[in-house]
Coordinates of C-alpha atoms (C1' of nucleotides) in Angstrom, one line a residue:
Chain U
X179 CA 111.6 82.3 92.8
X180 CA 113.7 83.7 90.8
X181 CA 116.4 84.8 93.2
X182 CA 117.6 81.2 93.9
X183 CA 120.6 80.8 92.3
X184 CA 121.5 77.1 92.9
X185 CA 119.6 74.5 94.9
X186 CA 120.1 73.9 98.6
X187 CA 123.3 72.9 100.6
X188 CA 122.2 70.3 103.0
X189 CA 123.5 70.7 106.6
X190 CA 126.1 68.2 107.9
X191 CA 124.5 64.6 108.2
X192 CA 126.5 63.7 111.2
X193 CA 125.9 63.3 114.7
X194 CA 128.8 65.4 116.4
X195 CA 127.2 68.6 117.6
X196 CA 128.1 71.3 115.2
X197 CA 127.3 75.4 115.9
X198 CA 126.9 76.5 112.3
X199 CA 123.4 77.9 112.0
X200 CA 121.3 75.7 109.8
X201 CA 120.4 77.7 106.8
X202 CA 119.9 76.3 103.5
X203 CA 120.2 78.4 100.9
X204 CA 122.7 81.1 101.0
X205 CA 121.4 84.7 99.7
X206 CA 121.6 85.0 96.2
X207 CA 124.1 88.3 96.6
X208 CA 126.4 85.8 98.3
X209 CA 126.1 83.2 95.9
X210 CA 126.6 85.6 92.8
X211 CA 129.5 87.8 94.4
X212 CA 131.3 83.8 95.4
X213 CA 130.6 83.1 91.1
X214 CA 132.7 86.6 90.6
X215 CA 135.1 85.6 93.2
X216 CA 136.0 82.2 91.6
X217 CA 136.4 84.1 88.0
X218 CA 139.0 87.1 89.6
X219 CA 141.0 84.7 92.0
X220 CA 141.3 82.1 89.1
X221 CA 142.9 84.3 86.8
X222 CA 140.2 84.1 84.5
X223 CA 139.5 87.5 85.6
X224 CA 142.7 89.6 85.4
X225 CA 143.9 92.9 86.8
X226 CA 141.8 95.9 85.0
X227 CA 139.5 93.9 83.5
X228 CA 136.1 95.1 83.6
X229 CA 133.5 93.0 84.6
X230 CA 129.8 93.2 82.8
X231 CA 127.5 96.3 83.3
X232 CA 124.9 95.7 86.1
X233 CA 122.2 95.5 83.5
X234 CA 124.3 92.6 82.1
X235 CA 124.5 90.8 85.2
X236 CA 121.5 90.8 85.5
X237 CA 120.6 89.2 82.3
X238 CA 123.6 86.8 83.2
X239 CA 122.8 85.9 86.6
X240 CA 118.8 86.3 86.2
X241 CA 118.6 88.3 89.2
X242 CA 117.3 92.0 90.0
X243 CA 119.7 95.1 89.4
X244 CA 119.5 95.6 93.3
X245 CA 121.0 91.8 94.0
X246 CA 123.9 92.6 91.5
X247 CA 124.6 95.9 93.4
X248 CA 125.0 94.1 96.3
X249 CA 127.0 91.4 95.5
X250 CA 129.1 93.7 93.9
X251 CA 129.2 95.8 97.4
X252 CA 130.8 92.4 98.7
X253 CA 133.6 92.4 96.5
X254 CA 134.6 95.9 96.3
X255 CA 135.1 95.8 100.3
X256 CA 136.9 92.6 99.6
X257 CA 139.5 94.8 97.6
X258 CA 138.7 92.6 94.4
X259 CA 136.8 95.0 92.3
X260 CA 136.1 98.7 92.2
X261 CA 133.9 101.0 90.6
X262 CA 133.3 103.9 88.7
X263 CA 130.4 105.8 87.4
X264 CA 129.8 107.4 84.0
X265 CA 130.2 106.4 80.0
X266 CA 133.3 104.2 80.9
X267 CA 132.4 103.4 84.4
X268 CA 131.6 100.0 85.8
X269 CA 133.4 97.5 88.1
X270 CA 137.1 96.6 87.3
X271 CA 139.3 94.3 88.8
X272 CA 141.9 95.6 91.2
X273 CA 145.1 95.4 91.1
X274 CA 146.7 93.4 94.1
X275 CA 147.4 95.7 96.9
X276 CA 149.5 94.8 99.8
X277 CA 148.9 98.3 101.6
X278 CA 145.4 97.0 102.1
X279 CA 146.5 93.9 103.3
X280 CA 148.3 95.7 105.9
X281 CA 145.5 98.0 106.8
X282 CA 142.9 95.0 107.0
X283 CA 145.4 92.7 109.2
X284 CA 145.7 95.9 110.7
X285 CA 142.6 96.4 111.9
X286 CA 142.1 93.0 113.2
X287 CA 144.8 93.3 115.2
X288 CA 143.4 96.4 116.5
X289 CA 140.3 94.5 117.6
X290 CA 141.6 91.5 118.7
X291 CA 144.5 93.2 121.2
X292 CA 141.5 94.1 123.5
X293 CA 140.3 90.6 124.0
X294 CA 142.0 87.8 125.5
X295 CA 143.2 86.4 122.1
X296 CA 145.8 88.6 122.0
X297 CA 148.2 90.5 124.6
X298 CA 150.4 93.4 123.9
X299 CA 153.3 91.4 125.0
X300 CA 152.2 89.1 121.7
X301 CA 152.7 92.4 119.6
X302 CA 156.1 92.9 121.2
X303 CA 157.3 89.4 121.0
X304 CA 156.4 89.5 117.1
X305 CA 158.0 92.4 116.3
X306 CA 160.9 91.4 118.4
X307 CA 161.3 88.6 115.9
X308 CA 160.8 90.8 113.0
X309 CA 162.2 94.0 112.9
X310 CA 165.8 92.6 114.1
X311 CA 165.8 90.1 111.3
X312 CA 164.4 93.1 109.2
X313 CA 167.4 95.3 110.0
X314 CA 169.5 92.3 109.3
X315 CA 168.1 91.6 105.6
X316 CA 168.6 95.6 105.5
X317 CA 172.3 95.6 105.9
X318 CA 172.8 92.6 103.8
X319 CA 170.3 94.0 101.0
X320 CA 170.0 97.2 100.8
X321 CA 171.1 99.1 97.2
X322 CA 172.5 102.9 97.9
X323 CA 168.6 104.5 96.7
X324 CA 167.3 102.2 99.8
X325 CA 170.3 103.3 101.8
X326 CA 169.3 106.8 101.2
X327 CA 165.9 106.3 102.3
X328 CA 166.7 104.6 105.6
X329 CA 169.4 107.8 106.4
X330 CA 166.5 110.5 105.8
X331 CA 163.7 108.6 107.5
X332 CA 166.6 108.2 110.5
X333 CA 167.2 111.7 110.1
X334 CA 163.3 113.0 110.1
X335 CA 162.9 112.6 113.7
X336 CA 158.9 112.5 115.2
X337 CA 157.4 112.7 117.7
X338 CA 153.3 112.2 118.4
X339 CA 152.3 116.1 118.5
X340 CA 154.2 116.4 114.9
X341 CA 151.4 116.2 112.1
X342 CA 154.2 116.4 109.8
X343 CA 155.8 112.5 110.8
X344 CA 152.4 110.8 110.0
X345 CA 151.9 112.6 106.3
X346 CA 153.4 111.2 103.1
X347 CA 156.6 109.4 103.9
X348 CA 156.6 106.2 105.8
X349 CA 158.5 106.1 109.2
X350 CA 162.0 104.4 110.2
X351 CA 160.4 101.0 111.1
X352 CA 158.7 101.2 108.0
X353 CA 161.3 101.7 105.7
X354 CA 163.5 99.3 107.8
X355 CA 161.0 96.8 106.6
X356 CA 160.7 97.5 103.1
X357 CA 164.3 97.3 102.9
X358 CA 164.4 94.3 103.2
X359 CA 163.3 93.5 99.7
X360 CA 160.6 91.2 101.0
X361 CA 157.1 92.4 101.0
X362 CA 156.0 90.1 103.8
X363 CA 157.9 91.5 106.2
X364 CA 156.0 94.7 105.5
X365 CA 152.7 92.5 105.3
X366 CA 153.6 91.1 109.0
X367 CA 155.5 93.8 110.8
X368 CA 153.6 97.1 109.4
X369 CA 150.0 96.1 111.1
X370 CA 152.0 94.9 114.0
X371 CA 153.8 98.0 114.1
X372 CA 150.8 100.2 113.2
X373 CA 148.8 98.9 116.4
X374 CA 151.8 99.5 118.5
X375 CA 151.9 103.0 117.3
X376 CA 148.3 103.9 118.1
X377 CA 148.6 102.7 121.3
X378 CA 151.5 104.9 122.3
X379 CA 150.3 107.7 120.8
X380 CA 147.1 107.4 122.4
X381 CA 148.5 107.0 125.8
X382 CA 150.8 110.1 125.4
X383 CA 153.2 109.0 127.8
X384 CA 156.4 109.2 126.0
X385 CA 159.0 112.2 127.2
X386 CA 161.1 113.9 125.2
X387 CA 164.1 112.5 126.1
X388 CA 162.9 109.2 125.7
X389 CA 162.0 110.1 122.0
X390 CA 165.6 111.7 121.3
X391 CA 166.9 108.6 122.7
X392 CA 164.7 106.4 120.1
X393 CA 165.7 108.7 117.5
X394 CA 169.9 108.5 117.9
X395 CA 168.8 104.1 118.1
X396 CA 167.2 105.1 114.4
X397 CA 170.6 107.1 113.3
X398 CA 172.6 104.2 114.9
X399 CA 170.6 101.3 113.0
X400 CA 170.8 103.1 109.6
X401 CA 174.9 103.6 110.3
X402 CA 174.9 99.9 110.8
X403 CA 172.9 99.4 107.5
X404 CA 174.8 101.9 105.2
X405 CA 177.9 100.1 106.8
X406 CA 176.7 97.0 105.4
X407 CA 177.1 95.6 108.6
X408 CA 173.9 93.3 109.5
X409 CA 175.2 91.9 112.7
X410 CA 175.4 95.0 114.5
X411 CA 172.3 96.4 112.4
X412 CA 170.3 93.6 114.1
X413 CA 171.5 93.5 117.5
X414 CA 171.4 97.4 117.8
X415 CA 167.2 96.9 116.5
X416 CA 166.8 94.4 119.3
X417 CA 168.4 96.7 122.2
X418 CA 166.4 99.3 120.4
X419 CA 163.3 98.0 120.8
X420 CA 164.0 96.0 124.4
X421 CA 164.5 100.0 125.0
X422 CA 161.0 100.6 123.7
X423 CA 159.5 97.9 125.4
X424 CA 158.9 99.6 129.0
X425 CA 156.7 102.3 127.3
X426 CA 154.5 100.1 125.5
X427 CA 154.1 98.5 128.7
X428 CA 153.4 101.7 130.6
X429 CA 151.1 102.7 127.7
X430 CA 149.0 99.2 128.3
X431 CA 148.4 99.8 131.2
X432 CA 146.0 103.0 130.7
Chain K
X139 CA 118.9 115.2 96.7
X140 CA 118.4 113.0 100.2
X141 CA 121.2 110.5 99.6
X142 CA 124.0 112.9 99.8
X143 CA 124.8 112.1 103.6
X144 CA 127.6 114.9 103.7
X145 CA 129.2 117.7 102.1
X146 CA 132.0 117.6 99.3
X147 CA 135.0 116.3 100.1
X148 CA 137.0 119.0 97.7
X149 CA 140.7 117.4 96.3
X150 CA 143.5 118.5 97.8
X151 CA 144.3 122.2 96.9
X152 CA 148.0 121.2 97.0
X153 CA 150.7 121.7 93.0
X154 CA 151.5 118.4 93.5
X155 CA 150.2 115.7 90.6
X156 CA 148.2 113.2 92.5
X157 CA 146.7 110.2 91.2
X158 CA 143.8 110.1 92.6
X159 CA 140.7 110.1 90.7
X160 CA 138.7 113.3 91.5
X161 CA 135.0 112.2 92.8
X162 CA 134.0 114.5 94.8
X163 CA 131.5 112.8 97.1
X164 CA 132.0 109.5 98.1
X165 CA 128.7 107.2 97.5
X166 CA 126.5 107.5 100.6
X167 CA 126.1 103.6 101.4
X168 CA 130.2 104.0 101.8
X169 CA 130.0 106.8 103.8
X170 CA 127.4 105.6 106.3
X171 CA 129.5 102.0 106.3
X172 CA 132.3 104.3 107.4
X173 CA 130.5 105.9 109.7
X174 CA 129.3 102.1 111.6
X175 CA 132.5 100.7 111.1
X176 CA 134.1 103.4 113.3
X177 CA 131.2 103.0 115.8
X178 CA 132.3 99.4 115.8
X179 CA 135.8 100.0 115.8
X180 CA 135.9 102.1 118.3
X181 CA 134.0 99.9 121.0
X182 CA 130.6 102.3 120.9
X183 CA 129.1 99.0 119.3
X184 CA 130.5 95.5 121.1
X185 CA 130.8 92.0 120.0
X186 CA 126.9 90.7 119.9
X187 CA 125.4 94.1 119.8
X188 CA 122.8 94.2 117.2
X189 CA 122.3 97.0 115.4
X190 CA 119.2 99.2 114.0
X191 CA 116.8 97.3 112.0
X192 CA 117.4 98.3 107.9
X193 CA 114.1 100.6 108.4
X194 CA 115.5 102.3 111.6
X195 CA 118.5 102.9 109.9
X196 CA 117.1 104.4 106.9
X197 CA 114.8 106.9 109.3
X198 CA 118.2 107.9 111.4
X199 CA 120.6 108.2 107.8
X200 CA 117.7 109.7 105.9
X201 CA 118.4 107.5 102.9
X202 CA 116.7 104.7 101.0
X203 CA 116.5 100.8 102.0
X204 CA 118.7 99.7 99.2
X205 CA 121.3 102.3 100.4
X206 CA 121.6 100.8 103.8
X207 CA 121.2 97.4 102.4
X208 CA 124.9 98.2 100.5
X209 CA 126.5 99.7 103.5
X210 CA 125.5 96.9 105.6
X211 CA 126.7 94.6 102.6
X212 CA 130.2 96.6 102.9
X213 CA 130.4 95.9 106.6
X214 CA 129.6 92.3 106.5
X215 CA 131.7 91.3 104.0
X216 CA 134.6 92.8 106.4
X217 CA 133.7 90.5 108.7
X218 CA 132.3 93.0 110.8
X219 CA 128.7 92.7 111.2
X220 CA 126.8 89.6 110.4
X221 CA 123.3 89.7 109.3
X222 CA 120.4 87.1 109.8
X223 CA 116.9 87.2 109.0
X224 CA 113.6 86.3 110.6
X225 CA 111.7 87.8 114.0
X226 CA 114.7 88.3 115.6
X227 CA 116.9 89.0 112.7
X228 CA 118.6 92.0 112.1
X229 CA 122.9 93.0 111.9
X230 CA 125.2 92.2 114.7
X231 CA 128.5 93.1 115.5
X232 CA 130.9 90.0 114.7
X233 CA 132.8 88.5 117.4
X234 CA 136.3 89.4 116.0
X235 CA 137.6 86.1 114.6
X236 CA 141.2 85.8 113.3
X237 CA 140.8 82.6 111.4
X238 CA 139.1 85.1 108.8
X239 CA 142.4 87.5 109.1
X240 CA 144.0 84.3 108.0
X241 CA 141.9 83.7 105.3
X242 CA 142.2 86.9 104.2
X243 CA 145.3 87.4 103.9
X244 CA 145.6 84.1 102.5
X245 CA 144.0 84.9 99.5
X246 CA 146.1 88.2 99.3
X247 CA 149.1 86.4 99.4
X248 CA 148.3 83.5 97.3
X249 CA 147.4 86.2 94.2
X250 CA 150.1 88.5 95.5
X251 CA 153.0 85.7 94.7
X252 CA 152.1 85.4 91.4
X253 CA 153.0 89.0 90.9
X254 CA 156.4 90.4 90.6
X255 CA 156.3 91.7 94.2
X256 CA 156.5 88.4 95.9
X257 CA 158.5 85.3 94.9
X258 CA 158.2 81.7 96.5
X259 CA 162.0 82.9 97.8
X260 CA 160.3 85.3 100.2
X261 CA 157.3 83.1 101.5
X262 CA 160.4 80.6 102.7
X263 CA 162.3 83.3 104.1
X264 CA 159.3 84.4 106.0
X265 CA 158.7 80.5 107.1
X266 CA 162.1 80.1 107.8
X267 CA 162.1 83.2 110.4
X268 CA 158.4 82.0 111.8
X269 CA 158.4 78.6 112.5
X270 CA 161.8 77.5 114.0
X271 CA 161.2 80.1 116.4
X272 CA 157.9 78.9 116.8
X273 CA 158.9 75.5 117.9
X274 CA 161.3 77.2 119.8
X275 CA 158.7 78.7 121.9
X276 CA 156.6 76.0 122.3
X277 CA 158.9 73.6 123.6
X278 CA 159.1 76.9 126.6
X279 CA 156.0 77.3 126.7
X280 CA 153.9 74.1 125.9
X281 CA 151.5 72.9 128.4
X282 CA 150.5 69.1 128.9
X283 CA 148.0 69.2 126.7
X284 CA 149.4 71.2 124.1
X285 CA 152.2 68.6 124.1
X286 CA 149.6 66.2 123.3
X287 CA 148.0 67.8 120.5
X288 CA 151.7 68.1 118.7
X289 CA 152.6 64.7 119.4
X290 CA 149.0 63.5 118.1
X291 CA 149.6 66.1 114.9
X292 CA 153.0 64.8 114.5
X293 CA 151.6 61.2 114.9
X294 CA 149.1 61.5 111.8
X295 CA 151.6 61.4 108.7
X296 CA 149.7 63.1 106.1
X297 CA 150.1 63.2 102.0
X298 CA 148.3 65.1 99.5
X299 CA 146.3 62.6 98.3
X300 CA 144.9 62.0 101.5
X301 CA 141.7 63.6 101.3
X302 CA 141.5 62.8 105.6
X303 CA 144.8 65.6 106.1
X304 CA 142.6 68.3 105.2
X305 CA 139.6 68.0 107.2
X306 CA 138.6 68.8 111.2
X307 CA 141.9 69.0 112.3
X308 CA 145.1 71.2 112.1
X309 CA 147.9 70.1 110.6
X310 CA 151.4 69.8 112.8
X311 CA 152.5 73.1 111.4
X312 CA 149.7 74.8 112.4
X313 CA 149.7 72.9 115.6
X314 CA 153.4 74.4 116.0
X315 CA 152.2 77.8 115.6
X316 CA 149.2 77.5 117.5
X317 CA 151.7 76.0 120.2
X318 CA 153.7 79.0 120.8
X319 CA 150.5 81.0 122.7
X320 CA 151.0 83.7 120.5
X321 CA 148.1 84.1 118.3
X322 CA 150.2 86.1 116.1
X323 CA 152.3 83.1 114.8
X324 CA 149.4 81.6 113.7
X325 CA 148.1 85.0 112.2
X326 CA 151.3 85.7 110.4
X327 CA 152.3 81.5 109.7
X328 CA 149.6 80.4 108.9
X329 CA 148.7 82.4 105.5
X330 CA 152.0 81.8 104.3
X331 CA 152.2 78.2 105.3
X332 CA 148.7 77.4 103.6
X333 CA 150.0 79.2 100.3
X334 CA 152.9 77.0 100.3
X335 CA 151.1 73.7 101.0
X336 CA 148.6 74.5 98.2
X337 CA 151.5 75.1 96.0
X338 CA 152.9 72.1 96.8
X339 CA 150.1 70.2 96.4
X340 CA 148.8 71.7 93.2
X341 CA 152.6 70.8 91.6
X342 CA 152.2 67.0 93.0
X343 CA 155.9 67.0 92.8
X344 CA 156.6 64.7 96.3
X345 CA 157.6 61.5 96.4
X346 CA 156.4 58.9 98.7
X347 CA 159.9 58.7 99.8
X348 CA 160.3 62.8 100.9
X349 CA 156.8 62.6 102.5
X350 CA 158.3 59.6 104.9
X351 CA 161.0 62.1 105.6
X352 CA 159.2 65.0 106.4
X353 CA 156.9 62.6 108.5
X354 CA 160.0 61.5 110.4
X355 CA 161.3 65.3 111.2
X356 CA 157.7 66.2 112.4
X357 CA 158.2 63.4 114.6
X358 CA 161.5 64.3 116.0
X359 CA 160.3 67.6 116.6
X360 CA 157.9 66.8 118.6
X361 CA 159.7 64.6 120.6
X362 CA 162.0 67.9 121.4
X363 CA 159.1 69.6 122.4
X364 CA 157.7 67.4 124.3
X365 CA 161.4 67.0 126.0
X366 CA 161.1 70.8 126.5
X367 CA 164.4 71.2 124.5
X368 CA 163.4 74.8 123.2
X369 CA 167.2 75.4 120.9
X370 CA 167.1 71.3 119.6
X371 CA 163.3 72.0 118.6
X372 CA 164.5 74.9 117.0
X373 CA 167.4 73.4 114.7
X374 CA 165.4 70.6 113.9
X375 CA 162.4 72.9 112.4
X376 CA 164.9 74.6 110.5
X377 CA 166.7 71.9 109.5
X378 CA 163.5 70.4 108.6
X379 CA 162.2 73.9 106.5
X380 CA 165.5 73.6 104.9
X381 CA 165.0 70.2 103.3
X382 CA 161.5 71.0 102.2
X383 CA 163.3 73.8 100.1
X384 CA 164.4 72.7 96.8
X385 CA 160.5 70.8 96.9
X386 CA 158.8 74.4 96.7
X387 CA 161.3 75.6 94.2
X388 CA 160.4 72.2 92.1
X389 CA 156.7 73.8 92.5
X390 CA 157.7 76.9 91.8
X391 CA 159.5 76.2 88.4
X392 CA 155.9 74.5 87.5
Chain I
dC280 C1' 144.4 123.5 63.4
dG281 C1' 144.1 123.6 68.3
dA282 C1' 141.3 124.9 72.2
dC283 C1' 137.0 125.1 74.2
dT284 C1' 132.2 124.3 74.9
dT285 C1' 128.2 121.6 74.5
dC286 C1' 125.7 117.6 74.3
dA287 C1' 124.6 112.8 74.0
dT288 C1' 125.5 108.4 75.7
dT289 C1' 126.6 105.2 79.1
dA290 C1' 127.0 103.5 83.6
dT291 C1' 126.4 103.8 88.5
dG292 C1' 123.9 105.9 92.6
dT293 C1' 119.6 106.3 94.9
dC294 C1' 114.8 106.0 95.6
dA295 C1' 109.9 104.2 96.6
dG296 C1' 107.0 100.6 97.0
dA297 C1' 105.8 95.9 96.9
dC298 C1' 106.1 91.1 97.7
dA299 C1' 108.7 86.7 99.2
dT300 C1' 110.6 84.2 102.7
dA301 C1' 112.9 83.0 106.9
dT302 C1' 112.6 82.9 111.9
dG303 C1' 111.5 82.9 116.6
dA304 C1' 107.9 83.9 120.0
dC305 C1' 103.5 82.9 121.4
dC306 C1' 99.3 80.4 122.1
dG307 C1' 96.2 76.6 122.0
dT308 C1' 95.6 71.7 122.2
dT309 C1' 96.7 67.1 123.5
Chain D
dA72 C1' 105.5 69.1 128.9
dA73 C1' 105.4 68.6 124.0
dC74 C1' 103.8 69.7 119.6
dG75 C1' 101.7 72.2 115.9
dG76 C1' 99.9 76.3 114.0
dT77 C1' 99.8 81.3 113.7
dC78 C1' 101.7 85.7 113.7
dA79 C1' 104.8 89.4 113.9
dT80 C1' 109.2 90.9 112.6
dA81 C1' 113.1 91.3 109.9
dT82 C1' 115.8 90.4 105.8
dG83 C1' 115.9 89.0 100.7
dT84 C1' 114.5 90.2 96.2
dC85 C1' 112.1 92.6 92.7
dT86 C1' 110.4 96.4 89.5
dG87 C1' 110.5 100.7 87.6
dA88 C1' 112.0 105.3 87.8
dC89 C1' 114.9 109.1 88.3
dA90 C1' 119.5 111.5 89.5
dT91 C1' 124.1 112.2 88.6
dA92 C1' 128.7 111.4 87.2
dA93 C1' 131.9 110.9 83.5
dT94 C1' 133.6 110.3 79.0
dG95 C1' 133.9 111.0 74.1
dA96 C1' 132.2 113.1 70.0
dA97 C1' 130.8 117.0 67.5
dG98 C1' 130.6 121.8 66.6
dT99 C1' 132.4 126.4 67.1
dC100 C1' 135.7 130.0 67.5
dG101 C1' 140.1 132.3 67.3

DNA sequence: CGACTTCATTATGTCAGACATATGACCGTT
DNA sequence: AACGGTCATATGTCTGACATAATGAAGTCG
């Protein structure tokens, strides 16, 4: 038929007992949206390029328009490719994003803090290796324009029932860890942080004071940082979120 | 017309110059993908949970086969729902599975660091905060049999052309990670740890003589954490990352 | 000559219907 | 109880058609 892209991969010929689900030929969609996979990740496929029109996928691949659209389905939701319609549409290769990164790791973490995989004290322990070394990095790094930023996000105070502190600017913990002039520490701390946030905001049990008192921590640590003094940068993050840590705790335990 | 699932979505009436693209309607396979994935997300649909057969859900959307076909493709490719064919065939809800974060954000990272955003510099930075802490915590924390699987890890010396290191068993870095009972260290470690290696072992730039060495530190580590010496495991992981240096910068000059 | 409108072209989005194939349950036979 | 065959069910793939978005070219007007 001609929907079988490449012959059969044989299961395991061994004798250890083995859970994968003994299916021979993967669907074609798969197989097809793998090929593009291979071409973008490679390089041979670059950032902005467009791929060929479905009709010329088709022809390519040998395959129906319908098996094309799917496999093309796959790699948009991968983040690889996306699409447009009209006279110049098509599917074009993304550029690498980082904020989806974040959103996807995310939302795994989302998931897997309500199994047994993964506690909230995991979440606290990783951010209490993070965001201290991230405040750190801060005061040693940071140029005046990243100074600036770190004052005014100290100085926008938020609490849960402002709409205003979720829309358009990131928060102090987020610009804490983009200060740091290393992307992965926004890759790791960000989803880390993100879950964290949801869950106290969820649980609504955070008092005013207690959200002053977090606020003057944020005006302390971006002192430190403007000061250019990491020591005290990092040690005030780490009392700052030991502070923290009772109300997460509160919060999971709703 | 029957696909459009919901009403316009009209730009945002704001003077600001936005860059998004004005479509006013998203497509509907992605809005009833959205519409499952927060079903799933949300706990309505748990782990195992199968979901309406492709015809049911084309009665209760109101759209075509193909259409649900590509939302479920969406879904599935998120690692959310996993589809199988045959009498009792149909989309479940994935069991949430973090060696996929991993991989994920493997692959974001490894076409991320060939971008101006992220250097080789930051990947060690963020190894170098990870994984002496790491150790740390599992010499505190390691059970019997944990202690076991490190000293077996650190036991089986491994080199790149040993075709054996890279298959059915983690490696002793991972076995560090995995070590701590954090599954986070592994979440966050690992992807950067596995860019590095195949970096490494793509530039082929380690002699015989600095893969004895490393073997030798992997030893001593393990010794420490078997010994339950938490701050001696930690130097020595350091110490250890720290020597491995100027090899990823050899790599990275490649 | 610039602005605006119209239209053609191109590409994706969606549909309906059909057929292929995988898969497990069920039933009959040994 | 085991095995083989059958059947129902569900996904995989296909074909052909039409809808619709989006861009650029061409023509018109002031």
């Amino acid at each position: 038929m001609a929907g079988h892209v490449t012959g059969d991969a044989a299961p395991a010929a061994t004798g250890r007992k083995v859970h994968l689900r003994v299916q021979r030929i993967r669907p074609a969609y798969q197989q097809i949206a793998d090929e593009l996979r291979t071409q973008i990740v490679s390089g041979q496929l670059g950032s902005g390029d467009r791929l060929p029109s479905e009709p010329e996928l088709c022809k390519a691949f040998g395959v129906s328009r319908s098996t094309i659209r799917e496999a093309l389905r796959v790699l948009a939701s991968q983040n690889l490719v996306e699409t447009r319609r009209g006279a110049t549409g098509g599917s074009f290769v993304s550029t690498p994003d980082p904020e989806r990164s974040v959103a996807a790791l995310g939302a795994s973490l989302g998931i897997l803090v309500d199994t047994p995989r993964l506690h909230l004290d995991d979440l606290l322990e990783a951010r209490l290796l993070l965001e201290p070394m991230a405040a750190r990095l801060a005061a040693e790094r940071a140029d005046t324009d990243t100074i600036s930023a770190v004052l005014a996000a100290a100085d926008s105070p938020r609490q849960p029932s402002d709409p205003r502190s979720f829309s358009g600017h990131f928060d102090f913990h987020s610009t804490i860890l983009m200060a740091t002039g290393n992307l992965l520490f926004t890759m790791m701390g960000q989803p880390v942080a993100d879950v964290l946030r949801t869950r106290l905001h969820r649980a609504e049990v955070v008092s005013s004071a207690e959200w002053d008192q977090a606020n003057e921590s944020h005006r302390v640590i971006a002192q430190h940082i403007a000061a250019g003094d990491p020591a005290a940068a990092e040690q005030e993050m780490r009392n700052h979120l030991n502070d923290l840590r009772p109300l997460y705790q509160r919060a999971g335990s709703w």
